[in-house]
């Protein structure tokens, strides 16, 4: 299966396709299987389907898909600002072992992503004051590496044309684009897993008795990196792949080429130093929290309201892996026909056991299954090169067309209707560009209704590009009602005497989003309404020109006013910010209070500070 004429493996597949660069003769028409011989390569595949040109196209495609919105989309609560704030505190305290969010220990994930974000901030020259897009750089690089590593992985099984298609599906997937813009673990984790799997595939295919030191080094190093990024997820996915290959082939000797003993020692040497350091720094509580509460807690029950029944991930993949699912459906008959080929065996070993585990785990989030994306892309790409879709049953074509066109149309409608529902005007360029993406989506769906599915890829790629640029570059940043924290910080900047954030002291009650802490500063305190009133009643708050502010959400306003009256405080509301909290969908209204005594004489202080 797939174009194997120049694949860099040491083992021939059980089925060798015709050269995809040649137009074949008659297909097996009329059998309804959806299979066929290789189709003529389209022009774009002739130009870019080579080892030299394909990586450059993939790099360009990745930048177009992943860069828009990096510096215009505010921090997305809640996970992203928790990571960035913890990294900022590492830079502020110079403590690169313990992980904390303000005074609270953040013992959930290992240190790898925090180190990468801290390195990016240091290299920017701005340190802890670096803007958000700097903290996002590791995720951007991780997503790009995932795409390029997918090409390298696919080349173990197929020629450059098929590898280009497989890695292109990884780049186009909605979930990869989302994670490329979030300063957290998952994009980098995906890169480490794909690199480890690429080395593992070559070790398995070569099936040699001698040690393959170079591949073994890559395999164990990538595996160690995955542990430092997100703990056991990488070893679980890779480990299940190894066990699956053992089970399918009933052969074990091939894994000796991975130098398991030496590799395991190297793996331990890489991960052990920080684990020892964090054990000492926290007296072992990191492991109690990370394993006993975070990991096992997600297995047993849905954490933070993210519980869902089994098969939820399977349904979610139809959206988050778009546009791949439609092509999976088209490719299934040919993939099943080639189910004993090395490519399908490897992909099944990768996908099936880990997917079962993800479905059984109680906590479910859409990005959990992202490490399984390449396992689907590999056999699908090979099937497309061989002509999948040439003779597919009409009903199957229609289902695939709906899976392709409907999400694009839905996003086009949402780009226009969403802002109106939030009470703001749609972004004109954003709505137009996303609408154009919907048109391309319809064109791709139409192309799937006739002939080989390979020919639908240009249209679906243009659809993904337009939707990505429109949503992340224009529509998202223009949804001002949901960006409460940036607007709250901007309102603080306009209060007389408070333009200088280095002297501003802020407490907040009722609005506790991590994005506000990250944007306003580490010293921002989350307090009760009574403590907020006492904060403003302190003598320093009454000093003329002082900038001590309490941000009070409307649900806590009555308690705040009652506490203020008890202690004789006269608070004065200086600004008000309202909006929609995307976590829970609640409307919020936040007033910024100062001690009335501090207001006199401060009206010109902002100009002086500027």
PDB file of C-alpha atoms in Angstrom, residues 72-360:
ATOM      1  CA  UNK A  72      -3.607  39.387  18.547  1.00  0.00           C
ATOM      2  CA  UNK A  73      -5.610  36.729  20.392  1.00  0.00           C
ATOM      3  CA  UNK A  74      -5.554  37.364  24.181  1.00  0.00           C
ATOM      4  CA  UNK A  75      -4.799  34.566  26.666  1.00  0.00           C
ATOM      5  CA  UNK A  76      -7.427  31.839  26.558  1.00  0.00           C
ATOM      6  CA  UNK A  77      -8.642  30.835  29.995  1.00  0.00           C
ATOM      7  CA  UNK A  78      -8.017  28.823  31.856  1.00  0.00           C
ATOM      8  CA  UNK A  79      -5.146  26.476  31.055  1.00  0.00           C
ATOM      9  CA  UNK A  80      -2.991  28.753  28.914  1.00  0.00           C
ATOM     10  CA  UNK A  81      -2.570  31.617  31.413  1.00  0.00           C
ATOM     11  CA  UNK A  82      -1.957  29.119  34.203  1.00  0.00           C
ATOM     12  CA  UNK A  83       1.064  27.879  32.271  1.00  0.00           C
ATOM     13  CA  UNK A  84       2.299  31.321  31.273  1.00  0.00           C
ATOM     14  CA  UNK A  85       1.859  32.756  34.763  1.00  0.00           C
ATOM     15  CA  UNK A  86       3.792  29.863  36.310  1.00  0.00           C
ATOM     16  CA  UNK A  87       6.579  30.441  33.779  1.00  0.00           C
ATOM     17  CA  UNK A  88       6.557  34.180  34.501  1.00  0.00           C
ATOM     18  CA  UNK A  89       6.996  33.440  38.209  1.00  0.00           C
ATOM     19  CA  UNK A  90       9.936  31.158  37.415  1.00  0.00           C
ATOM     20  CA  UNK A  91      11.564  34.091  35.651  1.00  0.00           C
ATOM     21  CA  UNK A  92      10.708  36.486  38.470  1.00  0.00           C
ATOM     22  CA  UNK A  93      11.995  34.221  41.264  1.00  0.00           C
ATOM     23  CA  UNK A  94      14.754  32.442  39.306  1.00  0.00           C
ATOM     24  CA  UNK A  95      13.406  29.165  40.721  1.00  0.00           C
ATOM     25  CA  UNK A  96      13.300  26.767  37.771  1.00  0.00           C
ATOM     26  CA  UNK A  97      12.454  23.639  39.768  1.00  0.00           C
ATOM     27  CA  UNK A  98       9.238  24.326  41.666  1.00  0.00           C
ATOM     28  CA  UNK A  99       6.118  25.278  39.676  1.00  0.00           C
ATOM     29  CA  UNK A 100       3.699  27.743  41.237  1.00  0.00           C
ATOM     30  CA  UNK A 101       0.688  29.850  40.316  1.00  0.00           C
ATOM     31  CA  UNK A 102       1.025  32.801  42.685  1.00  0.00           C
ATOM     32  CA  UNK A 103       1.337  31.147  46.110  1.00  0.00           C
ATOM     33  CA  UNK A 104      -0.376  27.950  45.021  1.00  0.00           C
ATOM     34  CA  UNK A 105       1.756  24.943  44.075  1.00  0.00           C
ATOM     35  CA  UNK A 106       1.014  23.823  40.508  1.00  0.00           C
ATOM     36  CA  UNK A 107       1.925  20.156  40.751  1.00  0.00           C
ATOM     37  CA  UNK A 108       0.118  18.842  37.687  1.00  0.00           C
ATOM     38  CA  UNK A 109       2.597  18.631  34.802  1.00  0.00           C
ATOM     39  CA  UNK A 110       6.388  18.218  34.629  1.00  0.00           C
ATOM     40  CA  UNK A 111       8.682  21.138  33.997  1.00  0.00           C
ATOM     41  CA  UNK A 112       9.523  20.786  30.303  1.00  0.00           C
ATOM     42  CA  UNK A 113       7.102  23.286  28.802  1.00  0.00           C
ATOM     43  CA  UNK A 114       7.878  25.859  31.495  1.00  0.00           C
ATOM     44  CA  UNK A 115      11.575  25.632  30.686  1.00  0.00           C
ATOM     45  CA  UNK A 116      10.890  26.092  26.982  1.00  0.00           C
ATOM     46  CA  UNK A 117       8.677  29.110  27.612  1.00  0.00           C
ATOM     47  CA  UNK A 118      11.228  30.597  30.013  1.00  0.00           C
ATOM     48  CA  UNK A 119      13.962  30.110  27.403  1.00  0.00           C
ATOM     49  CA  UNK A 120      11.832  31.891  24.799  1.00  0.00           C
ATOM     50  CA  UNK A 121      11.186  34.788  27.186  1.00  0.00           C
ATOM     51  CA  UNK A 122      14.890  35.098  28.019  1.00  0.00           C
ATOM     52  CA  UNK A 123      15.910  34.961  24.367  1.00  0.00           C
ATOM     53  CA  UNK A 124      13.433  37.748  23.612  1.00  0.00           C
ATOM     54  CA  UNK A 125      15.391  39.979  25.983  1.00  0.00           C
ATOM     55  CA  UNK A 126      12.250  40.895  27.932  1.00  0.00           C
ATOM     56  CA  UNK A 127      12.268  38.157  30.540  1.00  0.00           C
ATOM     57  CA  UNK A 128       9.158  38.000  32.709  1.00  0.00           C
ATOM     58  CA  UNK A 129       7.757  41.085  30.963  1.00  0.00           C
ATOM     59  CA  UNK A 130       7.690  39.338  27.586  1.00  0.00           C
ATOM     60  CA  UNK A 131       4.340  39.578  25.766  1.00  0.00           C
ATOM     61  CA  UNK A 132       2.078  36.576  25.440  1.00  0.00           C
ATOM     62  CA  UNK A 133       3.176  35.675  21.902  1.00  0.00           C
ATOM     63  CA  UNK A 134       6.696  34.978  23.197  1.00  0.00           C
ATOM     64  CA  UNK A 135       5.338  32.408  25.663  1.00  0.00           C
ATOM     65  CA  UNK A 136       3.456  30.840  22.739  1.00  0.00           C
ATOM     66  CA  UNK A 137       6.592  30.342  20.636  1.00  0.00           C
ATOM     67  CA  UNK A 138       7.361  26.800  21.923  1.00  0.00           C
ATOM     68  CA  UNK A 139       3.868  25.693  20.923  1.00  0.00           C
ATOM     69  CA  UNK A 140       4.247  27.281  17.490  1.00  0.00           C
ATOM     70  CA  UNK A 141       7.599  25.575  16.982  1.00  0.00           C
ATOM     71  CA  UNK A 142       6.189  22.303  18.342  1.00  0.00           C
ATOM     72  CA  UNK A 143       3.315  22.384  15.847  1.00  0.00           C
ATOM     73  CA  UNK A 144       5.664  23.090  12.929  1.00  0.00           C
ATOM     74  CA  UNK A 145       7.989  20.301  14.059  1.00  0.00           C
ATOM     75  CA  UNK A 146       4.986  17.968  14.284  1.00  0.00           C
ATOM     76  CA  UNK A 147       4.189  18.597  10.625  1.00  0.00           C
ATOM     77  CA  UNK A 148       7.779  18.155   9.448  1.00  0.00           C
ATOM     78  CA  UNK A 149       8.281  15.111  11.686  1.00  0.00           C
ATOM     79  CA  UNK A 150       5.103  13.597  10.230  1.00  0.00           C
ATOM     80  CA  UNK A 151       6.708  13.811   6.783  1.00  0.00           C
ATOM     81  CA  UNK A 152       9.817  12.046   8.112  1.00  0.00           C
ATOM     82  CA  UNK A 153       7.670   9.423   9.810  1.00  0.00           C
ATOM     83  CA  UNK A 154       5.619   8.779   6.667  1.00  0.00           C
ATOM     84  CA  UNK A 155       8.746   8.396   4.558  1.00  0.00           C
ATOM     85  CA  UNK A 156       9.453   5.184   6.441  1.00  0.00           C
ATOM     86  CA  UNK A 157       6.422   3.658   4.712  1.00  0.00           C
ATOM     87  CA  UNK A 158       5.901   5.545   1.460  1.00  0.00           C
ATOM     88  CA  UNK A 159       7.438   7.883  -1.062  1.00  0.00           C
ATOM     89  CA  UNK A 160       7.577  11.665  -0.716  1.00  0.00           C
ATOM     90  CA  UNK A 161       4.253  12.226  -2.495  1.00  0.00           C
ATOM     91  CA  UNK A 162       2.307  10.150   0.011  1.00  0.00           C
ATOM     92  CA  UNK A 163       4.334  11.563   2.912  1.00  0.00           C
ATOM     93  CA  UNK A 164       3.440  15.081   1.771  1.00  0.00           C
ATOM     94  CA  UNK A 165      -0.257  14.214   1.847  1.00  0.00           C
ATOM     95  CA  UNK A 166      -0.008  12.570   5.296  1.00  0.00           C
ATOM     96  CA  UNK A 167       1.841  15.468   6.902  1.00  0.00           C
ATOM     97  CA  UNK A 168      -0.462  17.912   5.159  1.00  0.00           C
ATOM     98  CA  UNK A 169      -3.418  16.369   6.975  1.00  0.00           C
ATOM     99  CA  UNK A 170      -1.584  16.932  10.278  1.00  0.00           C
ATOM    100  CA  UNK A 171      -1.029  20.597   9.395  1.00  0.00           C
ATOM    101  CA  UNK A 172      -4.633  21.149   8.330  1.00  0.00           C
ATOM    102  CA  UNK A 173      -6.262  19.561  11.396  1.00  0.00           C
ATOM    103  CA  UNK A 174      -8.219  22.090  13.438  1.00  0.00           C
ATOM    104  CA  UNK A 175      -6.902  20.812  16.770  1.00  0.00           C
ATOM    105  CA  UNK A 176      -3.254  21.214  15.732  1.00  0.00           C
ATOM    106  CA  UNK A 177      -3.935  24.823  14.742  1.00  0.00           C
ATOM    107  CA  UNK A 178      -5.604  25.493  18.080  1.00  0.00           C
ATOM    108  CA  UNK A 179      -2.759  23.989  20.112  1.00  0.00           C
ATOM    109  CA  UNK A 180      -0.175  25.880  18.027  1.00  0.00           C
ATOM    110  CA  UNK A 181      -1.639  29.073  19.504  1.00  0.00           C
ATOM    111  CA  UNK A 182      -1.895  27.996  23.143  1.00  0.00           C
ATOM    112  CA  UNK A 183       1.095  28.323  25.433  1.00  0.00           C
ATOM    113  CA  UNK A 184       0.795  24.875  26.975  1.00  0.00           C
ATOM    114  CA  UNK A 185       2.022  21.320  26.532  1.00  0.00           C
ATOM    115  CA  UNK A 186       0.160  19.593  23.733  1.00  0.00           C
ATOM    116  CA  UNK A 187       1.785  20.874  20.531  1.00  0.00           C
ATOM    117  CA  UNK A 188       5.260  20.088  21.852  1.00  0.00           C
ATOM    118  CA  UNK A 189       4.064  16.720  23.159  1.00  0.00           C
ATOM    119  CA  UNK A 190       2.757  15.847  19.691  1.00  0.00           C
ATOM    120  CA  UNK A 191       6.160  16.618  18.165  1.00  0.00           C
ATOM    121  CA  UNK A 192       7.999  14.384  20.636  1.00  0.00           C
ATOM    122  CA  UNK A 193       5.588  11.483  20.072  1.00  0.00           C
ATOM    123  CA  UNK A 194       5.811  11.711  16.274  1.00  0.00           C
ATOM    124  CA  UNK A 195       9.617  11.790  16.395  1.00  0.00           C
ATOM    125  CA  UNK A 196       9.684   8.750  18.691  1.00  0.00           C
ATOM    126  CA  UNK A 197       7.217   6.926  16.435  1.00  0.00           C
ATOM    127  CA  UNK A 198       9.251   7.776  13.343  1.00  0.00           C
ATOM    128  CA  UNK A 199      12.326   6.172  14.884  1.00  0.00           C
ATOM    129  CA  UNK A 200      10.296   3.203  16.119  1.00  0.00           C
ATOM    130  CA  UNK A 201       8.816   2.626  12.644  1.00  0.00           C
ATOM    131  CA  UNK A 202      12.255   2.451  11.071  1.00  0.00           C
ATOM    132  CA  UNK A 203      13.549   0.119  13.771  1.00  0.00           C
ATOM    133  CA  UNK A 204      10.575  -2.195  13.227  1.00  0.00           C
ATOM    134  CA  UNK A 205      10.710  -2.129   9.435  1.00  0.00           C
ATOM    135  CA  UNK A 206      14.433  -2.776   9.219  1.00  0.00           C
ATOM    136  CA  UNK A 207      14.023  -5.812  11.485  1.00  0.00           C
ATOM    137  CA  UNK A 208      17.761  -6.211  11.866  1.00  0.00           C
ATOM    138  CA  UNK A 209      19.576  -8.124  14.552  1.00  0.00           C
ATOM    139  CA  UNK A 210      22.205  -5.431  15.042  1.00  0.00           C
ATOM    140  CA  UNK A 211      21.810  -2.311  17.152  1.00  0.00           C
ATOM    141  CA  UNK A 212      20.626   0.809  15.314  1.00  0.00           C
ATOM    142  CA  UNK A 213      22.298   3.337  17.570  1.00  0.00           C
ATOM    143  CA  UNK A 214      21.214   6.485  15.745  1.00  0.00           C
ATOM    144  CA  UNK A 215      17.544   5.551  15.658  1.00  0.00           C
ATOM    145  CA  UNK A 216      17.717   4.240  19.218  1.00  0.00           C
ATOM    146  CA  UNK A 217      19.137   7.568  20.383  1.00  0.00           C
ATOM    147  CA  UNK A 218      16.331   9.491  18.663  1.00  0.00           C
ATOM    148  CA  UNK A 219      13.695   7.125  20.047  1.00  0.00           C
ATOM    149  CA  UNK A 220      14.737   7.240  23.696  1.00  0.00           C
ATOM    150  CA  UNK A 221      15.554  10.960  23.667  1.00  0.00           C
ATOM    151  CA  UNK A 222      12.162  11.872  22.192  1.00  0.00           C
ATOM    152  CA  UNK A 223      10.471   9.581  24.699  1.00  0.00           C
ATOM    153  CA  UNK A 224      12.281  11.261  27.598  1.00  0.00           C
ATOM    154  CA  UNK A 225      11.329  14.681  26.233  1.00  0.00           C
ATOM    155  CA  UNK A 226       7.671  13.635  26.127  1.00  0.00           C
ATOM    156  CA  UNK A 227       7.846  12.673  29.813  1.00  0.00           C
ATOM    157  CA  UNK A 228       9.320  16.042  30.762  1.00  0.00           C
ATOM    158  CA  UNK A 229       6.552  17.734  28.786  1.00  0.00           C
ATOM    159  CA  UNK A 230       3.463  15.792  29.912  1.00  0.00           C
ATOM    160  CA  UNK A 231       4.395  12.816  32.027  1.00  0.00           C
ATOM    161  CA  UNK A 232       3.123   9.365  31.050  1.00  0.00           C
ATOM    162  CA  UNK A 233       1.132  10.243  27.901  1.00  0.00           C
ATOM    163  CA  UNK A 234       4.053   9.841  25.482  1.00  0.00           C
ATOM    164  CA  UNK A 235       5.270   6.507  26.917  1.00  0.00           C
ATOM    165  CA  UNK A 236       1.685   5.246  26.955  1.00  0.00           C
ATOM    166  CA  UNK A 237       1.093   5.954  23.255  1.00  0.00           C
ATOM    167  CA  UNK A 238       4.507   4.705  22.152  1.00  0.00           C
ATOM    168  CA  UNK A 239       4.428   1.740  24.545  1.00  0.00           C
ATOM    169  CA  UNK A 240       1.044   0.591  23.269  1.00  0.00           C
ATOM    170  CA  UNK A 241       2.385   0.827  19.725  1.00  0.00           C
ATOM    171  CA  UNK A 242       5.281  -1.486  20.621  1.00  0.00           C
ATOM    172  CA  UNK A 243       2.922  -3.937  22.339  1.00  0.00           C
ATOM    173  CA  UNK A 244       0.564  -3.815  19.383  1.00  0.00           C
ATOM    174  CA  UNK A 245       3.359  -4.661  16.979  1.00  0.00           C
ATOM    175  CA  UNK A 246       4.380  -7.536  19.250  1.00  0.00           C
ATOM    176  CA  UNK A 247       0.796  -8.814  19.214  1.00  0.00           C
ATOM    177  CA  UNK A 248       0.185  -8.428  15.481  1.00  0.00           C
ATOM    178  CA  UNK A 249       3.488  -9.914  14.301  1.00  0.00           C
ATOM    179  CA  UNK A 250       4.270 -12.236  17.229  1.00  0.00           C
ATOM    180  CA  UNK A 251       7.877 -11.166  16.898  1.00  0.00           C
ATOM    181  CA  UNK A 252       9.954  -9.551  19.624  1.00  0.00           C
ATOM    182  CA  UNK A 253      13.563  -9.719  18.436  1.00  0.00           C
ATOM    183  CA  UNK A 254      13.258  -6.613  16.272  1.00  0.00           C
ATOM    184  CA  UNK A 255      13.064  -4.368  19.355  1.00  0.00           C
ATOM    185  CA  UNK A 256      16.636  -5.312  20.266  1.00  0.00           C
ATOM    186  CA  UNK A 257      17.719  -2.824  17.609  1.00  0.00           C
ATOM    187  CA  UNK A 258      16.348  -0.082  19.894  1.00  0.00           C
ATOM    188  CA  UNK A 259      19.011  -0.991  22.480  1.00  0.00           C
ATOM    189  CA  UNK A 260      16.415  -1.251  25.264  1.00  0.00           C
ATOM    190  CA  UNK A 261      18.902  -1.602  28.132  1.00  0.00           C
ATOM    191  CA  UNK A 262      21.217   1.243  27.130  1.00  0.00           C
ATOM    192  CA  UNK A 263      18.235   3.274  25.947  1.00  0.00           C
ATOM    193  CA  UNK A 264      16.404   2.870  29.239  1.00  0.00           C
ATOM    194  CA  UNK A 265      19.479   4.049  31.121  1.00  0.00           C
ATOM    195  CA  UNK A 266      19.771   7.082  28.834  1.00  0.00           C
ATOM    196  CA  UNK A 267      16.054   7.767  29.307  1.00  0.00           C
ATOM    197  CA  UNK A 268      16.404   7.700  33.101  1.00  0.00           C
ATOM    198  CA  UNK A 269      19.475   9.952  32.990  1.00  0.00           C
ATOM    199  CA  UNK A 270      17.482  12.544  31.067  1.00  0.00           C
ATOM    200  CA  UNK A 271      14.354  12.600  33.224  1.00  0.00           C
ATOM    201  CA  UNK A 272      15.712  11.758  36.669  1.00  0.00           C
ATOM    202  CA  UNK A 273      17.528  14.999  37.623  1.00  0.00           C
ATOM    203  CA  UNK A 274      14.444  17.192  37.633  1.00  0.00           C
ATOM    204  CA  UNK A 275      12.276  14.526  39.269  1.00  0.00           C
ATOM    205  CA  UNK A 276      14.827  14.228  42.078  1.00  0.00           C
ATOM    206  CA  UNK A 277      15.033  18.012  42.380  1.00  0.00           C
ATOM    207  CA  UNK A 278      11.254  18.439  42.566  1.00  0.00           C
ATOM    208  CA  UNK A 279      11.015  15.594  45.089  1.00  0.00           C
ATOM    209  CA  UNK A 280      13.482  17.404  47.323  1.00  0.00           C
ATOM    210  CA  UNK A 281      11.919  20.834  46.759  1.00  0.00           C
ATOM    211  CA  UNK A 282       8.374  19.676  47.528  1.00  0.00           C
ATOM    212  CA  UNK A 283       9.111  16.827  49.925  1.00  0.00           C
ATOM    213  CA  UNK A 284       7.428  14.437  47.508  1.00  0.00           C
ATOM    214  CA  UNK A 285       4.120  16.307  47.304  1.00  0.00           C
ATOM    215  CA  UNK A 286       4.572  16.917  43.546  1.00  0.00           C
ATOM    216  CA  UNK A 287       4.098  13.211  42.859  1.00  0.00           C
ATOM    217  CA  UNK A 288       1.172  12.963  45.273  1.00  0.00           C
ATOM    218  CA  UNK A 289      -0.591  15.785  43.465  1.00  0.00           C
ATOM    219  CA  UNK A 290       0.460  14.994  39.889  1.00  0.00           C
ATOM    220  CA  UNK A 291      -0.186  11.253  40.024  1.00  0.00           C
ATOM    221  CA  UNK A 292      -2.603  10.758  42.891  1.00  0.00           C
ATOM    222  CA  UNK A 293      -4.917  13.685  42.185  1.00  0.00           C
ATOM    223  CA  UNK A 294      -4.362  15.018  38.660  1.00  0.00           C
ATOM    224  CA  UNK A 295      -3.682  11.821  36.685  1.00  0.00           C
ATOM    225  CA  UNK A 296      -5.720   9.259  38.609  1.00  0.00           C
ATOM    226  CA  UNK A 297      -8.413  11.844  39.259  1.00  0.00           C
ATOM    227  CA  UNK A 298      -8.940  12.264  35.519  1.00  0.00           C
ATOM    228  CA  UNK A 299      -9.156   8.512  35.085  1.00  0.00           C
ATOM    229  CA  UNK A 300     -11.794   7.983  37.741  1.00  0.00           C
ATOM    230  CA  UNK A 301     -14.013  11.025  37.329  1.00  0.00           C
ATOM    231  CA  UNK A 302     -14.506  13.992  35.044  1.00  0.00           C
ATOM    232  CA  UNK A 303     -12.417  16.851  36.392  1.00  0.00           C
ATOM    233  CA  UNK A 304     -13.594  20.479  36.161  1.00  0.00           C
ATOM    234  CA  UNK A 305     -16.842  19.437  34.490  1.00  0.00           C
ATOM    235  CA  UNK A 306     -15.134  17.632  31.598  1.00  0.00           C
ATOM    236  CA  UNK A 307     -16.568  14.172  32.180  1.00  0.00           C
ATOM    237  CA  UNK A 308     -18.143  12.391  29.216  1.00  0.00           C
ATOM    238  CA  UNK A 309     -19.228   8.842  28.292  1.00  0.00           C
ATOM    239  CA  UNK A 310     -17.202   6.427  26.133  1.00  0.00           C
ATOM    240  CA  UNK A 311     -17.140   7.100  22.357  1.00  0.00           C
ATOM    241  CA  UNK A 312     -17.223  10.851  22.992  1.00  0.00           C
ATOM    242  CA  UNK A 313     -13.725  11.155  21.542  1.00  0.00           C
ATOM    243  CA  UNK A 314     -14.767   9.315  18.401  1.00  0.00           C
ATOM    244  CA  UNK A 315     -17.506  11.851  17.804  1.00  0.00           C
ATOM    245  CA  UNK A 316     -15.228  14.775  18.669  1.00  0.00           C
ATOM    246  CA  UNK A 317     -12.648  13.626  16.139  1.00  0.00           C
ATOM    247  CA  UNK A 318     -15.128  14.359  13.348  1.00  0.00           C
ATOM    248  CA  UNK A 319     -14.684  18.026  14.216  1.00  0.00           C
ATOM    249  CA  UNK A 320     -11.245  18.489  15.712  1.00  0.00           C
ATOM    250  CA  UNK A 321      -9.462  16.337  13.099  1.00  0.00           C
ATOM    251  CA  UNK A 322     -11.218  18.117  10.197  1.00  0.00           C
ATOM    252  CA  UNK A 323     -10.708  17.781   7.250  1.00  0.00           C
ATOM    253  CA  UNK A 324      -9.253  14.281   7.731  1.00  0.00           C
ATOM    254  CA  UNK A 325     -12.418  12.330   8.788  1.00  0.00           C
ATOM    255  CA  UNK A 326     -14.070  12.579   5.377  1.00  0.00           C
ATOM    256  CA  UNK A 327     -10.985  11.147   3.721  1.00  0.00           C
ATOM    257  CA  UNK A 328     -10.812   8.405   6.357  1.00  0.00           C
ATOM    258  CA  UNK A 329     -14.292   7.344   5.331  1.00  0.00           C
ATOM    259  CA  UNK A 330     -13.324   7.279   1.659  1.00  0.00           C
ATOM    260  CA  UNK A 331     -10.113   5.344   2.392  1.00  0.00           C
ATOM    261  CA  UNK A 332     -11.564   2.659   4.701  1.00  0.00           C
ATOM    262  CA  UNK A 333     -12.286   0.050   1.977  1.00  0.00           C
ATOM    263  CA  UNK A 334      -8.755   0.213   0.566  1.00  0.00           C
ATOM    264  CA  UNK A 335      -7.165   0.324   4.009  1.00  0.00           C
ATOM    265  CA  UNK A 336      -9.145  -2.762   5.034  1.00  0.00           C
ATOM    266  CA  UNK A 337      -8.042  -4.531   1.876  1.00  0.00           C
ATOM    267  CA  UNK A 338      -4.430  -3.805   2.840  1.00  0.00           C
ATOM    268  CA  UNK A 339      -4.921  -4.522   6.554  1.00  0.00           C
ATOM    269  CA  UNK A 340      -1.928  -6.895   6.697  1.00  0.00           C
ATOM    270  CA  UNK A 341       0.524  -4.399   5.215  1.00  0.00           C
ATOM    271  CA  UNK A 342       3.240  -3.004   7.509  1.00  0.00           C
ATOM    272  CA  UNK A 343       1.776   0.494   7.229  1.00  0.00           C
ATOM    273  CA  UNK A 344      -1.714  -0.507   8.396  1.00  0.00           C
ATOM    274  CA  UNK A 345      -0.347  -2.755  11.152  1.00  0.00           C
ATOM    275  CA  UNK A 346       1.768   0.092  12.512  1.00  0.00           C
ATOM    276  CA  UNK A 347      -1.082   2.604  12.290  1.00  0.00           C
ATOM    277  CA  UNK A 348      -3.496   0.210  14.004  1.00  0.00           C
ATOM    278  CA  UNK A 349      -0.993  -0.525  16.773  1.00  0.00           C
ATOM    279  CA  UNK A 350      -0.624   3.210  17.283  1.00  0.00           C
ATOM    280  CA  UNK A 351      -4.286   4.183  17.162  1.00  0.00           C
ATOM    281  CA  UNK A 352      -6.477   1.429  18.557  1.00  0.00           C
ATOM    282  CA  UNK A 353      -5.123   0.703  22.081  1.00  0.00           C
ATOM    283  CA  UNK A 354      -4.508   4.345  22.981  1.00  0.00           C
ATOM    284  CA  UNK A 355      -7.912   5.353  21.631  1.00  0.00           C
ATOM    285  CA  UNK A 356      -9.573   2.699  23.810  1.00  0.00           C
ATOM    286  CA  UNK A 357      -7.768   4.071  26.867  1.00  0.00           C
ATOM    287  CA  UNK A 358      -8.775   7.654  26.067  1.00  0.00           C
ATOM    288  CA  UNK A 359     -12.401   6.565  25.727  1.00  0.00           C
ATOM    289  CA  UNK A 360     -12.317   4.742  29.062  1.00  0.00           C
TER     290      UNK A 360
END
